[in-house]
Coordinates of N, CA and C in Angstrom, one line a residue:
Chain A
N1 N 122.2 221.1 62.5 CA 121.7 220.1 61.6 C 120.4 219.6 62.1
A2 N 119.3 219.9 61.4 CA 118.0 219.5 61.9 C 117.6 218.1 61.6
G3 N 118.2 217.4 60.6 CA 117.8 216.1 60.2 C 116.5 216.1 59.4
V4 N 115.5 215.3 59.8 CA 114.2 215.2 59.1 C 113.2 216.0 59.9
T5 N 112.6 216.9 59.2 CA 111.6 217.8 59.9 C 110.2 217.6 59.3
Q6 N 109.2 217.3 60.1 CA 107.9 217.1 59.7 C 107.0 218.1 60.3
T7 N 106.1 218.6 59.4 CA 105.0 219.6 59.9 C 103.7 219.2 59.3
P8 N 102.6 219.4 60.0 CA 102.5 219.8 61.4 C 102.7 218.5 62.3
K9 N 102.8 218.7 63.6 CA 102.9 217.6 64.5 C 101.5 216.9 64.8
F10 N 100.5 217.7 64.8 CA 99.2 217.2 65.0 C 98.2 217.9 64.0
Q11 N 97.2 217.1 63.6 CA 96.2 217.7 62.6 C 94.9 216.9 62.8
V12 N 93.8 217.7 62.8 CA 92.5 217.0 62.8 C 91.8 217.5 61.5
L13 N 91.3 216.5 60.7 CA 90.6 216.8 59.5 C 89.2 216.3 59.5
K14 N 88.3 216.9 58.7 CA 87.0 216.3 58.5 C 87.1 215.4 57.3
T15 N 86.2 214.4 57.3 CA 86.1 213.5 56.2 C 85.9 214.3 54.9
G16 N 86.7 214.0 53.9 CA 86.6 214.7 52.6 C 87.6 215.8 52.4
Q17 N 88.1 216.3 53.5 CA 89.1 217.4 53.3 C 90.4 216.9 52.8
S18 N 91.2 217.8 52.2 CA 92.5 217.5 51.7 C 93.5 218.2 52.5
M19 N 94.7 217.7 52.6 CA 95.8 218.4 53.2 C 97.2 217.8 52.8
T20 N 98.2 218.6 53.1 CA 99.6 218.1 52.7 C 100.4 218.1 54.0
L21 N 101.0 216.9 54.2 CA 102.0 216.7 55.3 C 103.4 217.1 54.7
Q22 N 104.1 217.9 55.4 CA 105.3 218.4 54.9 C 106.5 217.6 55.5
C23 N 107.5 217.3 54.7 CA 108.7 216.6 55.1 C 109.9 217.3 54.5
A24 N 110.9 217.6 55.3 CA 112.1 218.2 54.7 C 113.3 217.6 55.4
Q25 N 114.4 217.4 54.7 CA 115.6 216.9 55.3 C 116.8 217.8 54.8
D26 N 117.8 217.9 55.6 CA 118.9 218.8 55.3 C 120.2 218.0 55.2
M27 N 120.1 216.7 54.9 CA 121.3 215.8 54.9 C 121.7 215.4 53.5
N28 N 121.0 216.0 52.5 CA 121.3 215.7 51.1 C 121.1 214.3 50.8
H29 N 120.1 213.7 51.4 CA 119.8 212.3 51.2 C 119.0 212.1 49.9
E30 N 119.3 211.1 49.1 CA 118.6 210.9 47.8 C 117.2 210.2 48.1
Y31 N 117.3 209.2 49.1 CA 116.1 208.4 49.3 C 115.2 208.9 50.4
M32 N 114.0 209.1 50.1 CA 113.0 209.5 51.1 C 111.7 208.7 51.0
S33 N 111.1 208.5 52.1 CA 109.9 207.7 52.2 C 108.9 208.1 53.2
W34 N 107.7 207.7 53.0 CA 106.6 208.0 54.0 C 106.0 206.6 54.5
Y35 N 105.8 206.6 55.8 CA 105.2 205.4 56.4 C 104.0 205.9 57.3
R36 N 103.1 204.9 57.5 CA 102.1 205.2 58.5 C 102.2 204.1 59.6
Q37 N 101.9 204.5 60.8 CA 102.0 203.6 61.9 C 100.7 203.5 62.6
D38 N 100.1 202.3 62.6 CA 98.9 202.0 63.3 C 99.1 201.0 64.4
P39 N 98.3 201.1 65.4 CA 98.5 200.2 66.6 C 98.5 198.7 66.1
G40 N 99.5 198.0 66.6 CA 99.6 196.6 66.3 C 100.0 196.2 64.8
M41 N 100.3 197.3 64.0 CA 100.6 197.0 62.6 C 102.1 197.4 62.3
G42 N 102.8 197.9 63.2 CA 104.2 198.3 62.8 C 104.1 199.5 61.8
L43 N 105.1 199.7 61.0 CA 105.1 200.8 60.1 C 104.9 200.2 58.7
R44 N 104.1 200.9 57.9 CA 103.8 200.4 56.5 C 104.2 201.5 55.5
L45 N 104.9 201.1 54.5 CA 105.4 202.0 53.5 C 104.3 202.5 52.6
I46 N 104.2 203.9 52.4 CA 103.1 204.5 51.6 C 103.7 204.8 50.2
H47 N 104.7 205.6 50.2 CA 105.3 206.0 48.9 C 106.8 206.3 49.2
Y48 N 107.6 206.2 48.2 CA 109.0 206.5 48.4 C 109.6 207.2 47.1
S49 N 110.8 207.7 47.3 CA 111.4 208.4 46.2 C 112.9 208.2 46.2
V50 N 113.5 207.9 45.1 CA 115.0 207.6 45.1 C 115.7 208.8 44.6
G51 N 115.0 209.9 44.3 CA 115.7 211.2 43.9 C 114.7 212.2 43.4
A52 N 115.1 213.4 43.2 CA 114.2 214.4 42.7 C 113.6 214.0 41.4
G53 N 112.3 214.1 41.3 CA 111.5 213.8 40.1 C 111.1 212.3 40.0
I54 N 111.5 211.5 40.9 CA 111.3 210.0 40.9 C 110.5 209.6 42.1
T55 N 109.3 209.1 41.9 CA 108.6 208.5 43.1 C 108.0 207.2 42.7
D56 N 107.6 206.4 43.7 CA 107.0 205.1 43.4 C 106.1 204.7 44.6
Q57 N 105.2 203.8 44.4 CA 104.3 203.4 45.4 C 104.9 202.3 46.3
G58 N 104.4 202.4 47.6 CA 104.8 201.4 48.5 C 103.7 200.4 48.7
E59 N 103.6 199.9 50.0 CA 102.6 198.9 50.3 C 101.2 199.4 50.4
V60 N 101.0 200.6 50.8 CA 99.6 201.2 51.0 C 99.5 202.5 50.4
P61 N 99.5 202.7 49.1 CA 99.5 204.0 48.5 C 98.2 204.7 48.3
N62 N 97.1 203.9 48.3 CA 95.8 204.4 47.9 C 95.3 205.5 48.8
G63 N 94.9 206.7 48.2 CA 94.4 207.8 48.9 C 95.5 208.8 49.2
Y64 N 96.7 208.6 48.7 CA 97.9 209.5 49.0 C 98.6 209.8 47.7
N65 N 99.1 211.0 47.5 CA 99.9 211.4 46.4 C 101.2 212.0 47.0
V66 N 102.3 211.8 46.2 CA 103.6 212.5 46.5 C 104.2 213.1 45.3
S67 N 105.1 214.0 45.6 CA 105.9 214.5 44.5 C 107.3 214.8 45.1
R68 N 108.3 215.0 44.2 CA 109.7 215.2 44.7 C 110.3 216.2 43.7
S69 N 110.1 217.5 44.0 CA 110.6 218.5 43.1 C 112.0 218.9 43.5
T70 N 112.4 218.7 44.7 CA 113.8 219.0 45.2 C 114.3 217.8 46.0
T71 N 115.6 217.8 46.2 CA 116.2 216.7 47.0 C 115.7 216.8 48.5
E72 N 115.5 218.1 48.9 CA 115.2 218.3 50.3 C 113.8 218.0 50.7
D73 N 112.8 218.1 49.9 CA 111.4 218.1 50.3 C 110.6 216.9 49.7
F74 N 109.7 216.3 50.5 CA 108.9 215.2 50.0 C 107.6 215.3 50.7
P75 N 106.7 216.1 50.1 CA 105.4 216.2 50.8 C 104.4 215.1 50.4
L76 N 103.6 214.8 51.4 CA 102.5 213.7 51.2 C 101.2 214.4 51.2
R77 N 100.4 214.1 50.2 CA 99.1 214.8 50.0 C 98.0 213.7 50.3
L78 N 97.1 214.1 51.1 CA 95.8 213.3 51.3 C 94.8 214.0 50.4
L79 N 94.2 213.3 49.5 CA 93.4 213.9 48.5 C 92.0 214.1 49.0
S80 N 91.4 213.2 49.7 CA 90.1 213.3 50.3 C 90.1 212.4 51.6
A81 N 90.3 213.1 52.7 CA 90.6 212.3 53.9 C 89.4 211.4 54.3
A82 N 89.8 210.2 54.8 CA 88.8 209.2 55.3 C 89.2 208.8 56.7
P83 N 88.3 208.4 57.5 CA 88.6 208.0 58.9 C 89.7 206.9 58.9
S84 N 89.7 206.1 57.9 CA 90.7 205.0 57.8 C 92.2 205.5 57.7
Q85 N 92.3 206.8 57.4 CA 93.6 207.4 57.3 C 94.0 208.0 58.6
T86 N 93.2 207.9 59.7 CA 93.7 208.3 61.0 C 94.9 207.4 61.4
S87 N 96.0 208.0 61.7 CA 97.2 207.3 61.9 C 98.3 208.3 62.3
V88 N 99.5 207.7 62.6 CA 100.7 208.5 62.8 C 101.6 208.4 61.5
Y89 N 102.0 209.5 60.9 CA 102.7 209.4 59.7 C 104.2 209.8 59.9
F90 N 105.1 209.0 59.4 CA 106.5 209.2 59.6 C 107.1 209.4 58.2
C91 N 108.0 210.4 58.1 CA 108.8 210.6 56.9 C 110.2 210.1 57.3
A92 N 110.9 209.5 56.4 CA 112.3 209.0 56.6 C 113.2 209.3 55.4
S93 N 114.5 209.4 55.7 CA 115.4 209.6 54.6 C 116.6 208.7 54.8
S94 N 117.3 208.4 53.7 CA 118.5 207.6 53.8 C 119.5 208.1 52.7
W95 N 120.7 207.8 52.9 CA 121.8 208.1 52.0 C 121.6 207.3 50.7
G96 N 121.8 207.8 49.5 CA 121.8 207.1 48.3 C 120.5 206.4 48.1
T97 N 120.5 205.1 47.6 CA 119.3 204.4 47.4 C 118.9 203.7 48.7
G98 N 119.7 203.9 49.7 CA 119.4 203.3 51.0 C 119.9 202.0 51.4
L99 N 120.5 201.3 50.4 CA 120.9 199.9 50.7 C 122.1 199.9 51.7
N100 N 121.9 199.1 52.7 CA 122.8 199.0 53.8 C 123.1 200.3 54.5
T101 N 122.1 201.1 54.5 CA 122.2 202.4 55.3 C 121.1 202.5 56.2
E102 N 121.2 203.3 57.3 CA 120.2 203.5 58.2 C 119.2 204.6 57.7
A103 N 118.0 204.5 58.2 CA 117.0 205.5 57.9 C 116.9 206.5 59.0
F104 N 116.7 207.7 58.7 CA 116.6 208.8 59.7 C 115.1 209.2 59.6
F105 N 114.4 209.2 60.8 CA 113.0 209.5 60.8 C 112.7 210.8 61.4
G106 N 111.6 211.4 60.9 CA 111.1 212.6 61.5 C 110.3 212.3 62.8
Q107 N 109.8 213.3 63.5 CA 109.1 213.1 64.8 C 107.7 212.6 64.6
G108 N 107.2 212.7 63.4 CA 105.8 212.1 63.1 C 104.8 213.2 63.1
T109 N 103.7 212.9 62.3 CA 102.5 213.8 62.3 C 101.3 212.9 62.7
R110 N 100.7 213.3 63.8 CA 99.5 212.5 64.3 C 98.3 213.1 63.7
L111 N 97.6 212.3 62.8 CA 96.5 212.8 62.0 C 95.2 212.1 62.5
T112 N 94.2 212.9 62.8 CA 92.9 212.3 63.1 C 91.9 212.8 62.1
V113 N 91.1 211.9 61.5 CA 90.1 212.2 60.5 C 88.7 211.9 61.2
V114 N 87.9 212.9 61.3 CA 86.6 212.7 62.0 C 85.5 212.8 61.0
Chain B
S1 N 102.3 193.7 53.5 CA 102.5 192.5 54.2 C 103.6 192.7 55.3
Q2 N 103.4 192.1 56.4 CA 104.4 192.3 57.5 C 105.5 191.2 57.3
Q3 N 106.7 191.6 57.2 CA 107.8 190.7 57.0 C 108.3 190.2 58.3
G4 N 108.5 191.1 59.3 CA 109.1 190.7 60.6 C 108.0 190.5 61.6
E5 N 108.2 189.4 62.3 CA 107.3 189.1 63.4 C 108.1 189.1 64.7
E6 N 107.7 189.9 65.6 CA 108.6 190.1 66.8 C 108.0 189.4 68.0
D7 N 108.9 189.0 68.9 CA 108.5 188.2 70.0 C 109.4 188.6 71.2
P8 N 108.9 188.9 72.4 CA 107.5 189.0 72.7 C 107.0 190.3 72.3
Q9 N 105.7 190.5 72.4 CA 105.0 191.8 72.1 C 105.3 192.8 73.2
A10 N 105.4 192.3 74.4 CA 105.7 193.2 75.5 C 106.7 192.5 76.5
L11 N 107.6 193.2 77.1 CA 108.5 192.6 78.0 C 108.8 193.6 79.1
S12 N 108.7 193.1 80.4 CA 108.9 194.0 81.5 C 110.0 193.4 82.4
I13 N 111.0 194.1 82.7 CA 112.1 193.5 83.5 C 112.6 194.5 84.5
Q14 N 113.5 194.1 85.4 CA 114.0 195.0 86.4 C 115.3 195.6 85.8
E15 N 115.5 196.8 86.3 CA 116.8 197.5 85.9 C 118.0 196.7 86.2
G16 N 118.9 196.6 85.3 CA 120.1 195.9 85.5 C 120.1 194.5 84.9
E17 N 118.8 194.0 84.6 CA 118.7 192.7 83.9 C 118.9 192.9 82.4
N18 N 119.1 191.7 81.7 CA 119.2 191.7 80.3 C 117.9 191.6 79.6
A19 N 117.7 192.2 78.5 CA 116.5 192.1 77.7 C 116.8 191.5 76.4
T20 N 116.0 190.5 76.0 CA 116.2 189.8 74.7 C 114.9 189.9 73.9
M21 N 115.0 190.4 72.7 CA 113.9 190.4 71.8 C 114.2 189.7 70.5
N22 N 113.2 189.0 69.9 CA 113.4 188.2 68.8 C 112.6 188.7 67.6
C23 N 113.1 188.4 66.4 CA 112.5 188.8 65.1 C 112.6 187.7 64.1
S24 N 111.5 187.3 63.6 CA 111.5 186.2 62.5 C 110.9 186.9 61.2
Y25 N 111.4 186.3 60.1 CA 111.0 186.9 58.8 C 110.8 185.8 57.8
K26 N 110.3 186.1 56.7 CA 109.9 185.0 55.7 C 110.7 184.9 54.5
T27 N 111.2 186.0 53.9 CA 111.9 186.0 52.7 C 113.4 186.3 52.8
S28 N 114.1 186.2 51.8 CA 115.6 186.5 51.8 C 115.7 188.0 52.0
I29 N 116.8 188.4 52.6 CA 117.0 189.8 53.0 C 118.4 190.3 52.6
N30 N 118.6 191.6 52.4 CA 120.0 192.1 52.3 C 120.6 192.5 53.6
N31 N 119.8 193.0 54.5 CA 120.2 193.3 55.9 C 119.0 193.4 56.8
L32 N 119.3 193.4 58.1 CA 118.2 193.5 59.1 C 118.6 194.6 60.0
Q33 N 117.7 195.5 60.3 CA 118.0 196.6 61.2 C 117.1 196.7 62.4
W34 N 117.6 197.2 63.5 CA 116.8 197.4 64.7 C 116.7 198.9 65.0
Y35 N 115.5 199.3 65.4 CA 115.2 200.7 65.7 C 114.5 200.8 67.0
R36 N 114.7 201.9 67.7 CA 114.0 202.2 69.0 C 113.1 203.3 68.8
Q37 N 111.9 203.3 69.4 CA 110.9 204.4 69.4 C 110.5 204.7 70.8
N38 N 110.9 205.9 71.3 CA 110.4 206.3 72.5 C 108.9 206.8 72.3
S39 N 108.1 206.8 73.4 CA 106.7 207.2 73.3 C 106.5 208.5 72.6
G40 N 105.7 208.6 71.6 CA 105.4 209.8 70.9 C 106.5 210.4 70.1
R41 N 107.6 209.6 69.8 CA 108.7 210.1 69.0 C 108.9 209.3 67.8
G42 N 109.8 209.7 66.9 CA 110.2 209.0 65.7 C 111.1 207.8 66.1
L43 N 111.4 207.0 65.1 CA 112.2 205.9 65.2 C 113.7 206.3 65.1
V44 N 114.5 205.7 66.0 CA 115.9 205.9 66.0 C 116.7 204.6 65.6
H45 N 117.6 204.7 64.7 CA 118.3 203.5 64.3 C 119.3 203.1 65.4
L46 N 119.3 201.8 65.6 CA 120.2 201.2 66.6 C 121.4 200.5 66.0
I47 N 121.1 199.6 65.1 CA 122.2 198.7 64.6 C 121.7 198.1 63.3
L48 N 122.6 197.8 62.4 CA 122.3 197.1 61.1 C 123.2 195.9 61.0
I49 N 122.7 194.8 60.6 CA 123.5 193.6 60.4 C 123.2 193.1 59.0
R50 N 124.3 192.9 58.3 CA 124.1 192.5 56.9 C 123.8 191.0 56.8
S51 N 123.3 190.5 55.7 CA 122.9 189.1 55.6 C 124.1 188.1 55.7
N52 N 125.3 188.6 55.4 CA 126.5 187.7 55.5 C 127.2 187.8 56.9
E53 N 126.6 188.6 57.8 CA 127.1 188.7 59.2 C 126.3 187.8 60.1
R54 N 126.9 187.4 61.2 CA 126.2 186.5 62.2 C 125.9 187.2 63.5
E55 N 126.8 188.1 63.8 CA 126.7 188.8 65.1 C 127.3 190.2 65.0
K56 N 126.7 191.1 65.8 CA 127.3 192.5 65.8 C 127.0 193.1 67.1
H57 N 128.0 193.9 67.6 CA 127.9 194.6 68.9 C 127.9 196.1 68.7
S58 N 127.2 196.7 69.6 CA 127.3 198.2 69.6 C 127.0 198.6 71.1
G59 N 128.0 198.9 71.8 CA 127.8 199.3 73.2 C 127.2 198.1 74.0
R60 N 126.0 198.4 74.6 CA 125.3 197.3 75.4 C 124.4 196.5 74.5
L61 N 124.4 196.7 73.2 CA 123.6 196.0 72.2 C 124.4 194.9 71.6
R62 N 123.7 193.7 71.5 CA 124.2 192.6 70.7 C 123.1 192.1 69.8
V63 N 123.4 192.0 68.5 CA 122.5 191.5 67.5 C 123.0 190.2 66.9
T64 N 122.2 189.3 66.8 CA 122.5 188.1 66.0 C 121.6 187.9 64.8
L65 N 122.1 187.2 63.8 CA 121.3 186.9 62.6 C 121.5 185.5 62.2
D66 N 120.5 184.7 62.0 CA 120.6 183.4 61.5 C 119.7 183.3 60.3
T67 N 120.4 183.4 59.1 CA 119.6 183.4 57.9 C 119.0 182.1 57.5
S68 N 119.6 181.0 58.1 CA 119.0 179.7 57.8 C 117.7 179.5 58.5
K69 N 117.6 180.1 59.7 CA 116.3 180.1 60.5 C 115.5 181.3 60.2
K70 N 116.0 182.3 59.4 CA 115.3 183.5 59.2 C 114.9 184.2 60.5
S71 N 115.9 184.4 61.3 CA 115.6 185.0 62.6 C 116.7 185.9 63.1
S72 N 116.4 186.8 64.0 CA 117.4 187.7 64.5 C 117.0 188.0 66.0
S73 N 118.0 188.3 66.8 CA 117.7 188.7 68.2 C 118.5 189.9 68.5
L74 N 117.8 190.7 69.4 CA 118.5 191.9 70.0 C 118.6 191.7 71.5
L75 N 119.8 191.8 72.0 CA 120.1 191.7 73.4 C 120.5 193.0 73.9
I76 N 119.9 193.5 74.9 CA 120.3 194.7 75.6 C 120.8 194.3 77.0
T77 N 122.1 194.5 77.3 CA 122.6 194.1 78.5 C 122.6 195.2 79.6
A78 N 122.5 194.8 80.8 CA 122.5 195.8 81.9 C 121.5 196.9 81.7
S79 N 120.3 196.5 81.6 CA 119.2 197.5 81.2 C 119.1 198.7 82.1
R80 N 118.7 199.8 81.6 CA 118.5 201.0 82.3 C 117.1 201.5 82.1
A81 N 116.6 202.4 83.0 CA 115.3 202.9 82.9 C 115.1 203.6 81.5
A82 N 116.2 204.3 81.0 CA 116.1 205.0 79.8 C 116.0 204.1 78.6
D83 N 116.1 202.8 78.8 CA 115.9 201.8 77.7 C 114.4 201.5 77.4
T84 N 113.6 202.0 78.3 CA 112.1 201.8 78.2 C 111.7 202.5 76.8
A85 N 111.2 201.6 75.9 CA 110.8 202.1 74.6 C 110.2 200.9 73.8
S86 N 109.8 201.2 72.6 CA 109.4 200.1 71.7 C 110.5 199.8 70.8
Y87 N 110.8 198.6 70.5 CA 111.9 198.2 69.6 C 111.3 197.5 68.4
F88 N 111.8 197.9 67.2 CA 111.3 197.3 66.0 C 112.5 196.7 65.2
C89 N 112.2 195.5 64.6 CA 113.1 195.0 63.6 C 112.6 195.4 62.2
A90 N 113.5 195.6 61.3 CA 113.1 196.0 59.9 C 114.0 195.2 59.0
T91 N 113.4 194.4 58.1 CA 114.1 193.6 57.1 C 114.3 194.5 55.9
A92 N 115.4 194.4 55.2 CA 115.7 195.3 54.1 C 116.0 194.4 52.9
R93 N 115.4 194.8 51.8 CA 115.6 194.1 50.5 C 115.8 195.2 49.5
L94 N 116.6 194.9 48.5 CA 116.9 195.8 47.4 C 115.8 195.4 46.3
I95 N 114.9 196.3 46.1 CA 113.9 196.1 45.1 C 113.8 197.3 44.1
Q96 N 114.0 197.0 42.8 CA 114.0 198.1 41.8 C 114.9 199.2 42.2
G97 N 116.1 198.8 42.6 CA 117.2 199.8 42.8 C 117.1 200.6 44.1
A98 N 116.2 200.2 45.0 CA 116.1 201.0 46.2 C 115.8 200.0 47.4
Q99 N 116.4 200.4 48.5 CA 116.2 199.5 49.7 C 114.8 199.7 50.3
K100 N 114.1 198.6 50.4 CA 112.8 198.7 51.0 C 112.9 198.1 52.4
L101 N 112.4 198.8 53.4 CA 112.4 198.3 54.8 C 110.9 197.9 55.1
V102 N 110.8 196.7 55.7 CA 109.6 196.2 56.2 C 109.7 196.0 57.7
F103 N 108.8 196.6 58.4 CA 108.9 196.6 59.9 C 108.0 195.6 60.5
G104 N 108.5 195.1 61.6 CA 107.7 194.2 62.5 C 106.8 195.1 63.3
Q105 N 106.0 194.4 64.1 CA 105.0 195.1 65.0 C 105.6 195.7 66.2
G106 N 106.8 195.3 66.6 CA 107.5 195.9 67.7 C 107.4 195.1 69.0
T107 N 108.4 195.3 69.9 CA 108.3 194.8 71.2 C 108.3 196.0 72.2
R108 N 107.4 196.1 73.0 CA 107.3 197.2 74.0 C 108.1 196.8 75.3
L109 N 109.2 197.4 75.5 CA 110.1 197.1 76.6 C 109.9 198.1 77.8
T110 N 109.7 197.6 79.0 CA 109.5 198.4 80.2 C 110.6 198.0 81.1
I111 N 111.4 198.9 81.6 CA 112.5 198.7 82.6 C 112.0 199.3 83.9
N112 N 111.8 198.4 84.9 CA 111.3 198.9 86.2 C 112.5 199.2 87.1
P113 N 112.5 200.4 87.8 CA 113.6 200.8 88.6 C 113.6 199.9 89.9

């Protein structure tokens, strides 16, 4: 049982490049979300999904797109990378809509935009 | 916006001592959760306390919740070197049919052998 798997673990991008951060879970969780973690800021919600075909914006969605075509996968796309998007990105999943349940986190993707 | 404010930002104690971390928040919540993050790793769920609960235990962990003061505390008893990590509180609210977690900035705990 792998849990939540994120790829890649590390990535360096040039300003203006695009890329997709992959996230997959094998727990049949309906709720999936993406966070970014910056020093001194805790984790901030970027986008979330309550099921296949349903996504919505979180606290800091600008510059990111998501889609949810299957229950298992929730990729995060950076459209045109900027240095301000240098961060550690975490994908998480929860059972159902997540209320009163714990979130399971991936190991993170450390992204540097130069 | 950051919902949870954690205190202290950093804590260093000797192995065997107890560690207490505090979390304050601003709005009503459905539950409050505590997570641990080891260096370079993802967050791991420790304990969840619902808004109608006042205290909860799990092994060496004790969590309290005071909704009138909008605050929570995490106590780790008999600390071990392996407890060295960052600890985050996350407040949970049901918004548009989904639980939204808002994380604090975390407390960095160091256990000295």
